[in-house]
Amino acid sequence: MATIRPKISDQQRRAMLVRRHLLTPATHATAVEQVAEALVALHATEPATVFLSVAARMTGATPQMVERALYEDRSLVRMLCMRRTVFVVPKDLAPVVEASTARTVAARERRALAGLLADQLGHDTAWLASVENEVTAALAGLGEADATRITDAVPRLKERITLSPGKPYESRVRISNKVLTVLAAEGRIRRGRPRGTWASATFRWTLTEPHPQLPAEQARVELATRYLAAFGPVTLDDITWWTGWNLTATRTALAGTGAVEVDLGHAVGYVLPGDPVLGPSQGTRTERAVSLLPTLDPTAMGWRDRDWYLDAAHAAELFDRNGNICPTVWCNGRIIGGWRQRADGQIVTELLTADTDRGLRAAIAVEAERLTAFLGGLRISPHVRTPLMGRLSQDRVSPTSLQG
């Protein structure tokens, strides 16, 4: 007898996304940590993304609030984890992320560095271990220091290796960044407050506090459960892609969550037992939910299959060749355009839909003003380059303009 699965429409998924990801004033968080918990993990490849993801979802957010959570309270932890990507996660989730994903990533990073040192410099693993011990000893004395100060204290970090030999982008670099990356991936050191502004990627480093060690399989079940709670319904492909696990590990973890199968129309989806999406309809939304989300925002990067919240015809306008998304404009759980801050500080937008009206323009203008106030005169420039970003850099575009 065929299994009858509950049907979940794209409209239901978008409505659930808006509520779960805090994309309306009624659902906005009142604390930085609430945003991170709602999204499981905040993308941190670009440091500004963490701050802007919070700003879009929190009432009265300021950069200082985010800095306090990251560098003073340490209620948020920056980690190299899922898909070898840097994320910021709630402190209580850090042991889960470490055991489920970061541990494997760290082992790969160590093997890669050991190979480079052996092949290019003739150094063995004992040599690398002694350098790492010098680094941690130096940080114990310095307390917190950037890569330059650490390298001055540990001169062997000045040795150079060649990256991408024979490629057009070949480069000769000091081993310092590679060594620090491995130590951070293993949780032995962490990124502290950056030099310069809160959007800077030049971090200081400090020793880290150890956290509980969990069994990998148990941690994968917990991470899958958190992901389903925040992003469900999801497909098996979504989970595999978001976590970076292989298919076997994904299936095992999914089974451990007790997830329920649902019919998404084009594929089988999964939600946790008792998920609100399985219950009575939440009613018709009357409040327009408009948000300006930053480069690599967790919502935009939360699923591999994006057709239910992004017109496939517009993907090339918003994603670069590496699959990274530029800053986006959202309305009622759907991406409708992109935005950028110009050199003069103004926020400009371009919409990829003809379905616009005065109310939408006004709502976008309100979000642009809120974002401008949060930035407080700081200029940010996303590293993701897309056709839409190119057009928005031109002076002819006016603030919150709507291009059809």
XYZ file of C-alpha atoms in Angstrom:
404
model
C 0.000 0.000 0.000
C 1.423 3.350 -1.062
C 2.421 5.793 1.676
C 0.180 8.848 1.843
C 2.305 11.843 2.723
C 0.931 15.216 3.875
C 1.194 17.763 1.056
C 3.100 20.966 1.751
C 2.794 23.750 -0.828
C 5.467 26.268 -1.754
C 3.256 28.981 -0.267
C 3.160 27.123 3.057
C 6.936 26.768 2.999
C 7.419 30.473 2.353
C 5.038 31.426 5.153
C 6.899 29.120 7.530
C 10.243 30.551 6.407
C 9.104 34.090 7.229
C 8.069 33.113 10.753
C 10.976 30.839 11.589
C 13.633 33.151 10.215
C 12.281 36.233 12.015
C 11.575 38.219 8.854
C 8.730 40.432 10.097
C 8.663 43.089 12.814
C 6.260 40.877 14.771
C 8.789 38.033 14.859
C 11.973 40.086 15.268
C 14.317 38.954 18.040
C 15.221 41.052 21.038
C 18.699 39.517 21.532
C 21.579 38.640 19.210
C 21.673 35.048 20.433
C 18.017 34.523 19.475
C 18.863 35.211 15.838
C 21.696 32.686 15.805
C 19.492 30.071 17.473
C 16.669 30.624 14.987
C 19.019 30.092 12.033
C 21.265 27.410 13.617
C 24.400 29.107 12.247
C 25.253 32.512 10.775
C 27.514 32.585 7.727
C 30.757 34.334 8.619
C 32.931 34.036 5.502
C 32.397 37.775 5.192
C 32.525 39.199 8.750
C 29.865 41.811 7.972
C 27.336 39.078 7.163
C 27.050 38.081 10.824
C 26.203 41.643 11.828
C 23.815 42.330 8.958
C 21.983 39.017 9.366
C 21.300 40.018 12.970
C 20.350 43.587 12.037
C 17.708 42.366 9.583
C 16.008 40.241 12.254
C 16.396 42.090 15.544
C 14.625 45.038 17.080
C 17.019 47.821 18.086
C 20.147 45.974 16.975
C 23.506 47.743 17.076
C 26.961 46.540 16.000
C 28.086 46.838 19.619
C 25.507 44.230 20.675
C 26.880 41.740 18.171
C 30.468 42.515 19.175
C 29.607 41.933 22.810
C 28.122 38.502 22.031
C 31.166 37.540 19.934
C 34.071 38.947 21.922
C 32.957 39.707 25.481
C 30.136 37.349 26.490
C 31.390 34.750 23.982
C 27.837 33.477 23.659
C 28.541 33.048 19.938
C 31.443 30.976 18.592
C 33.107 31.355 15.184
C 34.007 27.973 13.650
C 35.239 26.397 10.415
C 32.652 23.685 9.943
C 29.864 22.798 7.494
C 31.164 22.584 3.912
C 34.504 24.013 5.111
C 32.744 27.329 5.631
C 33.209 29.737 8.530
C 30.037 30.067 10.620
C 29.079 31.670 13.917
C 27.022 29.345 16.133
C 25.445 29.586 19.597
C 27.881 28.514 22.321
C 25.739 25.558 23.392
C 25.749 24.238 19.822
C 29.525 24.486 19.362
C 30.276 20.974 20.728
C 27.623 19.535 18.405
C 29.040 21.321 15.357
C 32.587 20.358 16.320
C 31.785 16.649 16.579
C 29.400 16.466 13.610
C 31.330 18.470 11.004
C 34.285 20.561 12.231
C 36.317 17.580 13.423
C 36.351 16.099 9.911
C 37.138 19.460 8.321
C 40.032 20.023 10.743
C 41.530 16.620 9.943
C 41.460 17.438 6.220
C 43.057 20.833 6.835
C 45.851 19.213 8.864
C 46.542 16.586 6.190
C 46.638 19.242 3.475
C 49.049 21.471 5.414
C 51.303 18.544 6.339
C 51.471 17.593 2.667
C 52.429 21.114 1.587
C 55.133 21.385 4.249
C 56.599 18.000 3.364
C 56.517 18.490 -0.402
C 57.757 22.086 -0.560
C 59.849 22.588 2.578
C 60.800 19.084 3.657
C 59.247 19.456 7.116
C 57.636 16.512 8.897
C 54.693 16.386 11.304
C 57.003 16.656 14.320
C 58.286 19.978 12.986
C 54.699 21.218 12.515
C 53.769 20.125 16.043
C 56.695 22.033 17.524
C 55.720 25.196 15.640
C 52.139 24.872 16.841
C 53.336 24.517 20.424
C 55.353 27.721 19.975
C 52.236 29.487 18.716
C 50.092 28.458 21.674
C 52.899 29.334 24.086
C 53.245 32.756 22.462
C 49.491 33.399 22.746
C 49.560 32.339 26.384
C 51.983 35.197 26.936
C 50.492 37.746 24.564
C 46.866 37.089 25.489
C 45.573 38.243 22.101
C 47.541 39.057 18.963
C 47.147 39.344 15.210
C 49.036 37.172 12.739
C 51.870 39.699 12.411
C 52.631 39.731 16.143
C 52.372 35.962 16.349
C 54.768 35.576 13.423
C 57.247 37.928 15.069
C 57.092 35.728 18.166
C 57.399 32.500 16.142
C 59.830 33.271 13.269
C 59.419 29.852 11.651
C 55.952 30.968 10.583
C 57.642 33.301 8.080
C 58.625 30.406 5.787
C 56.789 30.488 2.495
C 54.944 27.969 0.345
C 53.450 28.202 -3.139
C 49.703 27.886 -3.479
C 48.061 26.794 -6.747
C 51.391 26.341 -8.578
C 51.116 26.790 -12.329
C 47.733 28.508 -12.119
C 47.072 32.118 -13.142
C 46.377 32.864 -9.461
C 49.534 31.182 -8.144
C 50.841 32.878 -4.985
C 53.727 32.674 -2.516
C 52.508 33.009 1.040
C 53.799 32.619 4.558
C 52.774 29.436 6.314
C 51.438 31.494 9.222
C 47.840 31.712 7.971
C 47.721 27.996 7.186
C 49.038 27.046 10.620
C 46.636 29.406 12.389
C 43.726 28.067 10.327
C 44.497 24.492 11.356
C 44.807 25.427 15.030
C 41.503 27.301 14.846
C 39.783 24.438 13.015
C 40.853 22.110 15.813
C 39.519 24.490 18.456
C 42.914 25.242 19.994
C 42.779 28.956 19.184
C 39.948 31.275 18.162
C 39.430 34.530 16.316
C 39.087 37.471 18.653
C 38.150 41.087 17.999
C 39.393 42.245 14.568
C 41.695 45.134 13.896
C 39.809 48.093 12.489
C 36.016 48.074 12.183
C 33.589 45.277 12.993
C 33.473 44.435 9.273
C 37.242 43.771 9.112
C 38.576 40.295 8.339
C 41.955 40.958 10.024
C 41.352 39.135 13.277
C 43.355 38.909 16.439
C 43.863 35.410 17.817
C 43.650 34.034 21.337
C 43.624 30.680 23.096
C 40.228 29.039 23.372
C 38.416 27.237 26.130
C 37.843 23.515 25.488
C 34.270 22.295 25.160
C 32.728 18.847 25.765
C 33.627 16.119 23.268
C 30.591 14.344 21.812
C 30.296 11.150 19.749
C 30.064 12.041 16.058
C 26.895 10.053 15.323
C 25.032 11.559 18.274
C 26.149 15.044 17.216
C 24.998 14.512 13.633
C 21.511 13.582 14.840
C 21.393 16.732 16.994
C 22.604 18.995 14.181
C 20.105 17.453 11.727
C 17.343 18.020 14.290
C 18.304 21.684 14.689
C 18.443 22.110 10.910
C 15.024 20.513 10.406
C 13.514 22.704 13.110
C 14.844 25.869 11.455
C 14.610 25.000 7.753
C 12.048 22.200 7.405
C 10.530 20.961 5.223
C 13.820 19.991 3.564
C 14.855 17.303 1.107
C 17.555 14.722 1.656
C 19.620 16.630 -0.886
C 19.201 19.835 1.141
C 20.512 18.206 4.312
C 23.453 16.555 2.537
C 24.441 19.832 0.897
C 23.990 22.068 3.966
C 25.949 19.818 6.320
C 28.590 18.596 3.874
C 28.055 14.983 4.998
C 28.081 11.997 2.678
C 24.782 10.347 1.823
C 25.195 7.480 4.292
C 25.859 9.802 7.222
C 22.925 11.988 6.188
C 20.479 9.079 5.990
C 21.600 7.767 9.386
C 21.281 11.171 11.045
C 17.890 11.810 9.440
C 16.600 8.475 10.700
C 17.784 9.414 14.187
C 15.617 12.554 14.166
C 12.428 10.560 13.643
C 11.572 12.887 10.757
C 8.200 12.603 9.000
C 7.971 12.432 5.204
C 5.908 15.071 3.393
C 5.004 15.658 -0.256
C 6.599 18.820 -1.659
C 5.186 18.253 -5.134
C 8.505 17.829 -6.871
C 10.221 15.763 -4.165
C 9.880 14.030 -0.810
C 10.524 16.394 2.085
C 11.149 15.870 5.791
C 9.941 17.660 8.914
C 10.208 16.887 12.601
C 7.262 15.136 14.268
C 4.792 17.757 15.428
C 6.145 20.443 13.112
C 3.611 23.316 12.919
C 3.581 23.034 9.129
C 1.710 19.727 9.598
C -1.021 21.413 11.621
C -3.931 23.664 10.677
C -3.283 26.536 8.295
C -1.782 29.597 9.954
C -4.175 31.826 8.029
C -3.638 34.378 5.284
C -0.825 36.843 5.877
C -1.880 40.472 5.774
C 1.400 42.037 6.907
C 3.934 42.464 4.118
C 7.238 40.887 5.153
C 10.125 42.766 3.505
C 13.788 42.241 4.385
C 17.199 43.260 3.065
C 19.462 40.257 3.715
C 23.252 40.347 3.277
C 25.698 38.359 1.196
C 25.569 34.629 2.082
C 22.714 35.123 4.524
C 21.688 31.799 6.143
C 18.161 32.022 4.730
C 19.349 32.492 1.159
C 21.936 29.701 1.585
C 19.794 27.319 3.628
C 18.599 24.952 0.919
C 20.127 23.406 -2.183
C 16.760 23.429 -3.967
C 15.715 27.085 -4.154
C 13.006 27.117 -6.835
C 10.244 27.561 -4.251
C 11.636 30.923 -3.077
C 13.638 32.111 -6.110
C 12.666 32.245 -9.753
C 15.276 30.028 -11.433
C 15.526 32.526 -14.290
C 17.055 35.060 -11.881
C 19.651 32.807 -10.241
C 22.462 33.937 -12.551
C 21.800 37.559 -11.524
C 22.258 36.792 -7.831
C 24.788 33.932 -7.557
C 28.428 33.945 -8.592
C 30.193 30.998 -10.236
C 31.022 29.483 -6.849
C 27.397 29.414 -5.730
C 27.664 32.425 -3.412
C 24.694 34.772 -3.270
C 24.863 38.569 -3.205
C 22.750 40.798 -0.894
C 19.070 40.148 -1.572
C 15.654 41.779 -1.218
C 12.933 39.497 0.164
C 9.166 39.841 0.239
C 6.881 37.275 1.887
C 9.445 34.503 1.803
C 10.589 35.038 -1.768
C 13.707 36.684 -3.220
C 12.543 39.547 -5.405
C 15.781 41.462 -6.041
C 19.118 42.613 -4.715
C 20.643 45.577 -2.905
C 23.984 47.275 -2.457
C 25.529 50.127 -0.511
C 27.164 52.648 -2.809
C 30.367 54.483 -2.018
C 28.339 57.502 -0.867
C 26.584 55.320 1.724
C 23.207 55.113 0.002
C 21.380 51.790 -0.181
C 20.203 51.025 -3.708
C 18.030 48.157 -4.865
C 16.973 46.484 -8.058
C 13.891 44.299 -8.204
C 13.593 41.329 -10.538
C 9.811 41.373 -10.591
C 7.204 43.541 -12.246
C 4.838 43.000 -9.311
C 5.572 46.251 -7.487
C 3.419 48.906 -5.891
C 3.743 51.953 -3.669
C 3.403 49.867 -0.525
C 6.328 47.663 -1.516
C 8.449 50.706 -2.314
C 7.652 52.176 1.075
C 8.456 48.933 2.895
C 11.822 48.632 1.127
C 12.611 52.262 1.953
C 11.915 51.576 5.642
C 14.309 48.601 5.644
C 16.940 50.639 3.790
C 16.693 53.363 6.438
C 16.972 50.777 9.215
C 20.041 49.258 7.579
C 21.640 52.672 7.047
C 21.136 53.519 10.722
C 22.743 50.221 11.763
C 25.773 50.829 9.537
C 26.248 54.235 11.121
C 28.418 55.623 8.323
C 30.432 52.437 7.770
C 30.929 51.426 4.129
C 30.674 47.744 3.228
C 31.412 46.095 -0.097
C 30.487 42.427 -0.607
C 33.110 40.209 -2.207
C 30.473 38.349 -4.206
C 30.400 39.732 -7.741
C 27.271 39.168 -9.834
C 25.660 40.950 -12.801
C 23.118 42.585 -10.509
C 25.853 43.862 -8.184
C 27.626 45.333 -11.197
C 24.552 47.275 -12.231
C 23.925 48.551 -8.721
C 27.437 49.982 -8.558
C 26.607 52.441 -11.310
C 25.836 55.985 -10.254
C 22.701 56.158 -12.393
C 20.854 53.902 -9.919
C 18.960 55.870 -7.290
C 18.323 54.793 -3.695
C 15.706 52.009 -3.454
C 15.001 52.240 -7.172
C 12.819 49.477 -8.583
C 13.977 48.107 -11.906
C 11.471 45.912 -13.718
